[in-house]
mmCIF file of C-alpha atoms in Angstrom:
data_model
loop_
_atom_site.group_PDB
_atom_site.id
_atom_site.type_symbol
_atom_site.label_atom_id
_atom_site.label_comp_id
_atom_site.label_asym_id
_atom_site.label_seq_id
_atom_site.Cartn_x
_atom_site.Cartn_y
_atom_site.Cartn_z
ATOM 1 C CA MET G 25 0.720 -16.487 7.387
ATOM 2 C CA SER G 26 -1.934 -13.955 6.339
ATOM 3 C CA VAL G 27 -1.027 -10.523 5.002
ATOM 4 C CA PHE G 28 -3.158 -8.810 7.653
ATOM 5 C CA VAL G 29 -2.461 -9.756 11.273
ATOM 6 C CA SER G 30 -4.353 -8.788 14.415
ATOM 7 C CA ALA G 31 -3.080 -6.496 17.139
ATOM 8 C CA ALA G 32 -3.321 -9.418 19.573
ATOM 9 C CA GLU G 33 -1.109 -11.577 17.372
ATOM 10 C CA LEU G 34 1.575 -8.899 17.010
ATOM 11 C CA ASN G 35 1.471 -8.112 20.726
ATOM 12 C CA GLU G 36 1.944 -11.804 21.517
ATOM 13 C CA ARG G 37 5.046 -11.897 19.348
ATOM 14 C CA ILE G 38 6.494 -8.837 21.095
ATOM 15 C CA GLN G 39 5.687 -10.041 24.601
ATOM 16 C CA THR G 40 7.188 -13.501 23.995
ATOM 17 C CA GLY G 41 10.416 -12.055 22.625
ATOM 18 C CA GLN G 42 10.065 -13.287 19.054
ATOM 19 C CA LYS G 43 12.228 -11.618 16.447
ATOM 20 C CA GLN G 44 10.622 -9.295 13.921
ATOM 21 C CA THR G 45 11.020 -5.869 12.412
ATOM 22 C CA ILE G 46 8.147 -3.440 13.076
ATOM 23 C CA ILE G 47 7.819 -0.406 10.832
ATOM 24 C CA ALA G 48 5.543 2.587 11.437
ATOM 25 C CA ALA G 49 4.699 4.104 8.043
ATOM 26 C CA LEU G 50 3.266 7.444 9.133
ATOM 27 C CA TRP G 51 2.422 10.532 7.122
ATOM 28 C CA GLU G 52 0.899 13.891 7.967
ATOM 29 C CA PRO G 53 0.310 16.911 5.690
ATOM 30 C CA LYS G 54 2.410 19.133 7.949
ATOM 31 C CA ASP G 55 6.157 18.479 7.820
ATOM 32 C CA GLY G 56 7.535 16.910 10.969
ATOM 33 C CA LYS G 57 4.170 16.127 12.547
ATOM 34 C CA ALA G 58 4.279 12.398 11.763
ATOM 35 C CA TRP G 59 7.751 12.091 13.303
ATOM 36 C CA SER G 60 6.572 13.985 16.380
ATOM 37 C CA LYS G 61 3.586 11.653 16.742
ATOM 38 C CA PHE G 62 5.847 8.635 16.432
ATOM 39 C CA GLN G 63 8.210 9.950 19.089
ATOM 40 C CA SER G 64 5.342 10.595 21.470
ATOM 41 C CA GLU G 65 3.740 7.162 21.099
ATOM 42 C CA HIS G 66 4.402 4.044 19.049
ATOM 43 C CA ILE G 67 4.331 0.256 19.221
ATOM 44 C CA PRO G 68 7.300 -1.157 21.204
ATOM 45 C CA THR G 69 10.443 -1.771 19.086
ATOM 46 C CA ALA G 70 8.907 0.002 16.058
ATOM 47 C CA LEU G 71 11.027 2.015 13.641
ATOM 48 C CA TYR G 72 9.882 5.114 11.790
ATOM 49 C CA CYS G 73 9.194 5.242 8.045
ATOM 50 C CA ASP G 74 8.630 8.461 6.122
ATOM 51 C CA PRO G 75 6.513 7.349 3.108
ATOM 52 C CA SER G 76 7.176 10.499 1.086
ATOM 53 C CA VAL G 77 10.953 9.977 1.271
ATOM 54 C CA GLN G 78 11.476 6.230 1.665
ATOM 55 C CA LEU G 79 8.571 4.793 -0.346
ATOM 56 C CA ALA G 80 8.373 7.155 -3.326
ATOM 57 C CA GLY G 81 10.527 8.995 -5.823
ATOM 58 C CA LEU G 82 10.431 12.721 -6.484
ATOM 59 C CA PRO G 83 6.925 13.790 -7.571
ATOM 60 C CA GLY G 84 6.335 15.603 -10.825
ATOM 61 C CA ARG G 85 3.891 16.125 -13.658
ATOM 62 C CA ALA G 86 5.631 13.495 -15.789
ATOM 63 C CA VAL G 87 5.789 10.763 -13.139
ATOM 64 C CA GLY G 88 2.861 11.414 -10.799
ATOM 65 C CA ARG G 89 2.455 12.267 -7.138
ATOM 66 C CA ASN G 90 4.140 9.176 -5.658
ATOM 67 C CA PRO G 91 6.269 7.458 -8.305
ATOM 68 C CA LEU G 92 8.236 4.309 -7.642
ATOM 69 C CA PRO G 93 11.384 4.975 -5.613
ATOM 70 C CA SER G 94 14.721 3.831 -6.945
ATOM 71 C CA ILE G 95 15.917 0.496 -5.643
ATOM 72 C CA ASP G 96 18.840 2.293 -3.966
ATOM 73 C CA VAL G 97 16.398 4.338 -1.888
ATOM 74 C CA VAL G 98 14.643 1.139 -0.796
ATOM 75 C CA ARG G 99 17.951 -0.548 0.013
ATOM 76 C CA LYS G 100 19.004 2.352 2.220
ATOM 77 C CA ALA G 101 15.654 2.377 4.002
ATOM 78 C CA ALA G 102 15.693 -1.395 4.522
ATOM 79 C CA ALA G 103 19.191 -1.210 5.989
ATOM 80 C CA GLY G 104 18.033 1.499 8.369
ATOM 81 C CA TRP G 105 15.162 -0.714 9.508
ATOM 82 C CA GLY G 106 17.413 -3.730 10.015
ATOM 83 C CA ILE G 107 15.533 -5.924 7.565
ATOM 84 C CA GLU G 108 17.143 -9.294 6.936
ATOM 85 C CA ASP G 109 16.262 -12.665 5.420
ATOM 86 C CA GLY G 110 14.302 -14.927 7.738
ATOM 87 C CA ARG G 111 13.054 -12.066 9.910
ATOM 88 C CA PRO G 112 9.365 -11.169 9.390
ATOM 89 C CA VAL G 113 8.363 -7.552 8.876
ATOM 90 C CA TYR G 114 5.203 -6.031 10.374
ATOM 91 C CA ILE G 115 4.007 -2.646 9.152
ATOM 92 C CA TYR G 116 1.399 -0.302 10.551
ATOM 93 C CA ASP G 117 0.088 3.185 9.885
ATOM 94 C CA GLY G 118 -2.454 5.413 11.589
ATOM 95 C CA GLY G 119 -5.302 3.089 10.747
ATOM 96 C CA ASN G 120 -6.579 3.372 7.174
ATOM 97 C CA GLY G 121 -3.948 0.999 5.820
ATOM 98 C CA LEU G 122 -2.847 3.107 2.855
ATOM 99 C CA PHE G 123 0.728 3.845 3.896
ATOM 100 C CA ALA G 124 1.238 0.432 5.472
ATOM 101 C CA ALA G 125 0.097 -1.131 2.193
ATOM 102 C CA ARG G 126 2.402 1.151 0.240
ATOM 103 C CA ALA G 127 5.342 -0.046 2.364
ATOM 104 C CA TRP G 128 4.167 -3.670 2.057
ATOM 105 C CA TRP G 129 4.052 -3.488 -1.742
ATOM 106 C CA ILE G 130 7.376 -1.638 -2.096
ATOM 107 C CA LEU G 131 9.174 -4.174 0.088
ATOM 108 C CA ARG G 132 7.595 -7.081 -1.766
ATOM 109 C CA TRP G 133 8.533 -5.462 -5.100
ATOM 110 C CA ALA G 134 12.118 -5.212 -3.791
ATOM 111 C CA GLY G 135 12.214 -8.903 -2.870
ATOM 112 C CA VAL G 136 11.303 -9.004 0.838
ATOM 113 C CA THR G 137 8.841 -11.886 1.073
ATOM 114 C CA ASP G 138 7.786 -12.153 4.731
ATOM 115 C CA VAL G 139 5.853 -8.878 5.110
ATOM 116 C CA HIS G 140 2.601 -8.259 7.008
ATOM 117 C CA ILE G 141 0.240 -5.400 7.804
ATOM 118 C CA LEU G 142 -1.284 -4.680 11.221
ATOM 119 C CA ASP G 143 -5.031 -4.947 10.657
ATOM 120 C CA GLY G 144 -6.639 -1.658 11.672
ATOM 121 C CA GLY G 145 -3.276 0.006 12.267
ATOM 122 C CA PHE G 146 -2.268 1.974 15.332
ATOM 123 C CA ALA G 147 -5.869 3.049 15.993
ATOM 124 C CA THR G 148 -6.826 -0.569 16.630
ATOM 125 C CA TRP G 149 -3.654 -1.309 18.621
ATOM 126 C CA ASP G 150 -4.260 1.659 20.914
ATOM 127 C CA GLY G 151 -8.006 1.089 21.057
ATOM 128 C CA GLU G 152 -7.515 -2.472 22.265
ATOM 129 C CA GLY G 153 -5.234 -1.301 25.055
ATOM 130 C CA PHE G 154 -1.931 -2.783 23.967
ATOM 131 C CA PRO G 155 1.253 -1.104 25.259
ATOM 132 C CA THR G 156 2.924 1.848 23.621
ATOM 133 C CA VAL G 157 6.225 3.586 24.226
ATOM 134 C CA ALA G 158 7.737 6.991 23.507
ATOM 135 C CA GLY G 159 11.094 7.923 22.034
ATOM 136 C CA PRO G 160 12.947 7.643 18.735
ATOM 137 C CA GLY G 161 12.201 3.944 18.189
ATOM 138 C CA GLY G 162 13.951 0.615 18.492
ATOM 139 C CA ILE G 163 17.700 0.112 18.233
ATOM 140 C CA VAL G 164 18.769 -1.181 14.825
ATOM 141 C CA VAL G 165 21.456 -3.822 14.495
ATOM 142 C CA PRO G 166 23.047 -3.558 11.020
ATOM 143 C CA ARG G 167 21.919 -6.458 8.860
ATOM 144 C CA GLY G 168 22.165 -7.305 5.198
ATOM 145 C CA VAL G 169 19.474 -8.309 2.745
ATOM 146 C CA GLU G 170 19.824 -8.559 -1.031
ATOM 147 C CA LEU G 171 17.183 -6.376 -2.658
ATOM 148 C CA THR G 172 16.407 -6.170 -6.364
ATOM 149 C CA GLU G 173 13.643 -4.349 -8.182
ATOM 150 C CA GLY G 174 10.803 -5.948 -10.098
ATOM 151 C CA ASN G 175 9.883 -8.881 -7.869
ATOM 152 C CA LEU G 176 6.202 -7.997 -8.310
ATOM 153 C CA PRO G 177 4.686 -7.122 -11.700
ATOM 154 C CA SER G 178 4.384 -3.402 -12.414
ATOM 155 C CA ALA G 179 3.366 -1.320 -15.417
ATOM 156 C CA THR G 180 4.473 1.999 -16.873
ATOM 157 C CA MET G 181 2.193 4.553 -18.493
ATOM 158 C CA GLU G 182 3.352 3.274 -21.879
ATOM 159 C CA ASP G 183 2.391 -0.263 -20.875
ATOM 160 C CA VAL G 184 -1.096 0.938 -19.938
ATOM 161 C CA ARG G 185 -1.497 2.800 -23.230
ATOM 162 C CA ALA G 186 -0.842 -0.426 -25.143
ATOM 163 C CA PHE G 187 -2.765 -2.675 -22.746
ATOM 164 C CA GLU G 188 -5.868 -4.495 -23.973
ATOM 165 C CA GLY G 189 -6.768 -6.461 -20.828
ATOM 166 C CA LEU G 190 -8.749 -5.588 -17.706
ATOM 167 C CA LEU G 191 -7.960 -2.338 -15.882
ATOM 168 C CA ILE G 192 -9.151 -1.994 -12.276
ATOM 169 C CA ASP G 193 -9.375 1.447 -10.686
ATOM 170 C CA ALA G 194 -9.186 1.246 -6.873
ATOM 171 C CA ARG G 195 -10.332 4.808 -6.159
ATOM 172 C CA GLY G 196 -13.726 5.771 -4.784
ATOM 173 C CA ALA G 197 -16.717 5.798 -7.101
ATOM 174 C CA ARG G 198 -17.089 9.583 -7.315
ATOM 175 C CA ARG G 199 -13.479 10.098 -8.350
ATOM 176 C CA PHE G 200 -13.745 7.247 -10.854
ATOM 177 C CA GLN G 201 -16.915 8.714 -12.346
ATOM 178 C CA GLY G 202 -15.347 12.153 -12.665
ATOM 179 C CA LEU G 203 -17.735 13.768 -10.202
ATOM 180 C CA ARG G 204 -15.037 14.797 -7.736
ATOM 181 C CA GLU G 205 -11.316 15.457 -8.026
ATOM 182 C CA ILE G 206 -9.251 17.550 -5.620
ATOM 183 C CA LEU G 207 -5.849 15.902 -5.992
ATOM 184 C CA ASP G 208 -5.141 15.503 -9.690
ATOM 185 C CA LEU G 209 -5.315 17.698 -12.781
ATOM 186 C CA ARG G 210 -8.301 16.102 -14.512
ATOM 187 C CA ALA G 211 -11.315 14.174 -13.290
ATOM 188 C CA GLY G 212 -12.375 10.767 -14.562
ATOM 189 C CA HIS G 213 -10.676 7.460 -15.257
ATOM 190 C CA ILE G 214 -8.609 5.618 -17.848
ATOM 191 C CA PRO G 215 -10.925 4.575 -20.704
ATOM 192 C CA GLY G 216 -12.089 0.978 -20.370
ATOM 193 C CA ALA G 217 -11.259 0.709 -16.653
ATOM 194 C CA ARG G 218 -13.629 -0.935 -14.171
ATOM 195 C CA ASN G 219 -14.099 0.454 -10.686
ATOM 196 C CA LEU G 220 -13.537 -1.562 -7.517
ATOM 197 C CA PRO G 221 -13.182 0.935 -4.642
ATOM 198 C CA VAL G 222 -10.696 -0.541 -2.196
ATOM 199 C CA ASN G 223 -12.843 0.703 0.696
ATOM 200 C CA ASP G 224 -15.398 -1.942 -0.315
ATOM 201 C CA LEU G 225 -12.951 -4.542 1.022
ATOM 202 C CA PHE G 226 -12.577 -3.024 4.503
ATOM 203 C CA ASP G 227 -14.856 -2.273 7.406
ATOM 204 C CA PRO G 228 -15.809 1.426 7.187
ATOM 205 C CA GLU G 229 -15.453 2.005 10.941
ATOM 206 C CA THR G 230 -12.465 -0.094 12.006
ATOM 207 C CA HIS G 231 -10.653 -0.197 8.649
ATOM 208 C CA LYS G 232 -10.076 -3.907 9.247
ATOM 209 C CA VAL G 233 -9.999 -6.187 6.225
ATOM 210 C CA LYS G 234 -13.222 -8.046 5.429
ATOM 211 C CA ASP G 235 -13.433 -11.840 5.314
ATOM 212 C CA THR G 236 -11.724 -13.609 2.438
ATOM 213 C CA ASP G 237 -14.966 -14.911 0.902
ATOM 214 C CA THR G 238 -16.291 -11.361 0.578
ATOM 215 C CA ILE G 239 -13.073 -10.220 -1.106
ATOM 216 C CA ARG G 240 -13.026 -13.137 -3.540
ATOM 217 C CA ASP G 241 -16.682 -12.585 -4.414
ATOM 218 C CA ARG G 242 -16.076 -8.888 -5.108
ATOM 219 C CA PHE G 243 -13.248 -9.694 -7.503
ATOM 220 C CA SER G 244 -15.160 -12.522 -9.163
ATOM 221 C CA GLN G 245 -17.704 -9.912 -10.252
ATOM 222 C CA LEU G 246 -14.936 -8.516 -12.455
ATOM 223 C CA GLY G 247 -13.851 -11.954 -13.630
ATOM 224 C CA VAL G 248 -10.761 -12.129 -11.402
ATOM 225 C CA THR G 249 -10.245 -15.500 -9.694
ATOM 226 C CA GLN G 250 -7.442 -17.567 -8.208
ATOM 227 C CA ASN G 251 -6.571 -18.721 -11.740
ATOM 228 C CA THR G 252 -6.227 -15.237 -13.238
ATOM 229 C CA ASP G 253 -2.870 -14.502 -14.863
ATOM 230 C CA PRO G 254 -1.395 -11.496 -12.966
ATOM 231 C CA VAL G 255 -0.156 -9.874 -16.170
ATOM 232 C CA SER G 256 -3.633 -9.971 -17.724
ATOM 233 C CA VAL G 257 -4.993 -7.376 -15.266
ATOM 234 C CA ILE G 258 -3.587 -3.990 -14.265
ATOM 235 C CA THR G 259 -4.752 -2.097 -11.194
ATOM 236 C CA TYR G 260 -4.161 1.551 -10.386
ATOM 237 C CA SER G 261 -5.368 4.345 -8.117
ATOM 238 C CA GLY G 262 -4.423 8.004 -7.724
ATOM 239 C CA SER G 263 -0.740 7.412 -6.997
ATOM 240 C CA GLY G 264 -0.295 3.806 -5.958
ATOM 241 C CA ASN G 265 -1.545 3.799 -2.367
ATOM 242 C CA HIS G 266 -5.173 2.674 -2.682
ATOM 243 C CA SER G 267 -4.137 0.168 -5.343
ATOM 244 C CA ALA G 268 -1.395 -1.207 -3.053
ATOM 245 C CA LEU G 269 -4.051 -1.743 -0.381
ATOM 246 C CA LEU G 270 -6.235 -3.488 -2.981
ATOM 247 C CA LEU G 271 -3.361 -5.820 -3.827
ATOM 248 C CA ALA G 272 -2.693 -6.552 -0.162
ATOM 249 C CA ALA G 273 -6.337 -7.537 0.295
ATOM 250 C CA MET G 274 -6.111 -9.741 -2.783
ATOM 251 C CA GLU G 275 -3.132 -11.690 -1.517
ATOM 252 C CA HIS G 276 -4.744 -11.952 1.913
ATOM 253 C CA ALA G 277 -7.701 -13.642 0.198
ATOM 254 C CA GLY G 278 -5.492 -16.029 -1.775
ATOM 255 C CA LEU G 279 -5.842 -14.203 -5.083
ATOM 256 C CA PRO G 280 -2.913 -13.483 -7.427
ATOM 257 C CA LEU G 281 -1.011 -10.209 -7.163
ATOM 258 C CA LEU G 282 -2.019 -8.286 -10.262
ATOM 259 C CA THR G 283 0.178 -5.905 -12.229
ATOM 260 C CA HIS G 284 0.444 -2.520 -10.512
ATOM 261 C CA TYR G 285 0.454 0.805 -12.361
ATOM 262 C CA VAL G 286 2.015 2.833 -9.549
ATOM 263 C CA GLY G 287 2.012 6.162 -11.422
ATOM 264 C CA GLY G 288 -1.756 5.856 -11.560
ATOM 265 C CA TRP G 289 -4.272 8.550 -12.303
ATOM 266 C CA SER G 290 -1.945 11.325 -11.102
ATOM 267 C CA GLN G 291 0.488 10.508 -13.900
ATOM 268 C CA TRP G 292 -2.098 9.574 -16.533
ATOM 269 C CA SER G 293 -4.281 12.662 -16.078
ATOM 270 C CA ALA G 294 -1.311 15.042 -16.140
ATOM 271 C CA ASN G 295 -0.437 14.011 -19.703
ATOM 272 C CA ARG G 296 -2.699 15.836 -22.155
ATOM 273 C CA ASP G 297 -2.117 13.178 -24.803
ATOM 274 C CA ASN G 298 -3.910 10.587 -22.667
ATOM 275 C CA PRO G 299 -7.655 10.125 -23.160
ATOM 276 C CA VAL G 300 -9.989 10.469 -20.184
ATOM 277 C CA ALA G 301 -13.386 8.850 -19.597
ATOM 278 C CA THR G 302 -16.141 9.942 -17.208
ATOM 279 C CA ASP G 303 -19.564 8.642 -16.225
ATOM 280 C CA ILE G 304 -21.146 12.075 -16.268
#
């Protein structure tokens, strides 16, 4: 089954009583607002995910804005969502895909294999008129699943420093070029990196993933094909969200899941010993 699934497909599963776990990975700048939005309206049977707590470790200058969470944090979250072997997981966010992709990658990294993203997120679900409910979310039946870290390739800052292969930066062109930076301490990119803005792979209005041929063609321009060794390419973004969405699009198109530098530019740029390149 594809990584990205349509609202109609997910609704059909719900209406026909099929078993799945639905996770709403929602984030808002103001504390508590995402939880309030979830309680007021969400997809039937969905469970709430707080990305800042359940999908990331404690932020800091040395580790970046959204470092990898510990495997114990992921285990606790997965137990709270009732994830179990043989039960598919469907994840959605507000619509841009960033937090759903973050959850998708973290669960895959922890060993959950049957994970999917709602194409276009809640905005598409609501826009197409599918049912919503209010309240605290679905009832969770305690289930067990064995989770271990490292089931997808990832890189540390030290790995990137020593790396001699292809680096792909998934941020927008202006941030990559060093023309704009409002989130991190320095502007620019890791020297030698190539830019593939993840937004190039999604429709700018609906945020739905583009067709697989378009995605494959975009990666082929960088020399990445179905035969590329995942450890020969590292992708990163600001703090692992845009790059997670890039990786989700890759797998959706049948391309290999590349190595992920989750610390990303937020970690790299905060270390004064790291070189910075710009296109200015």
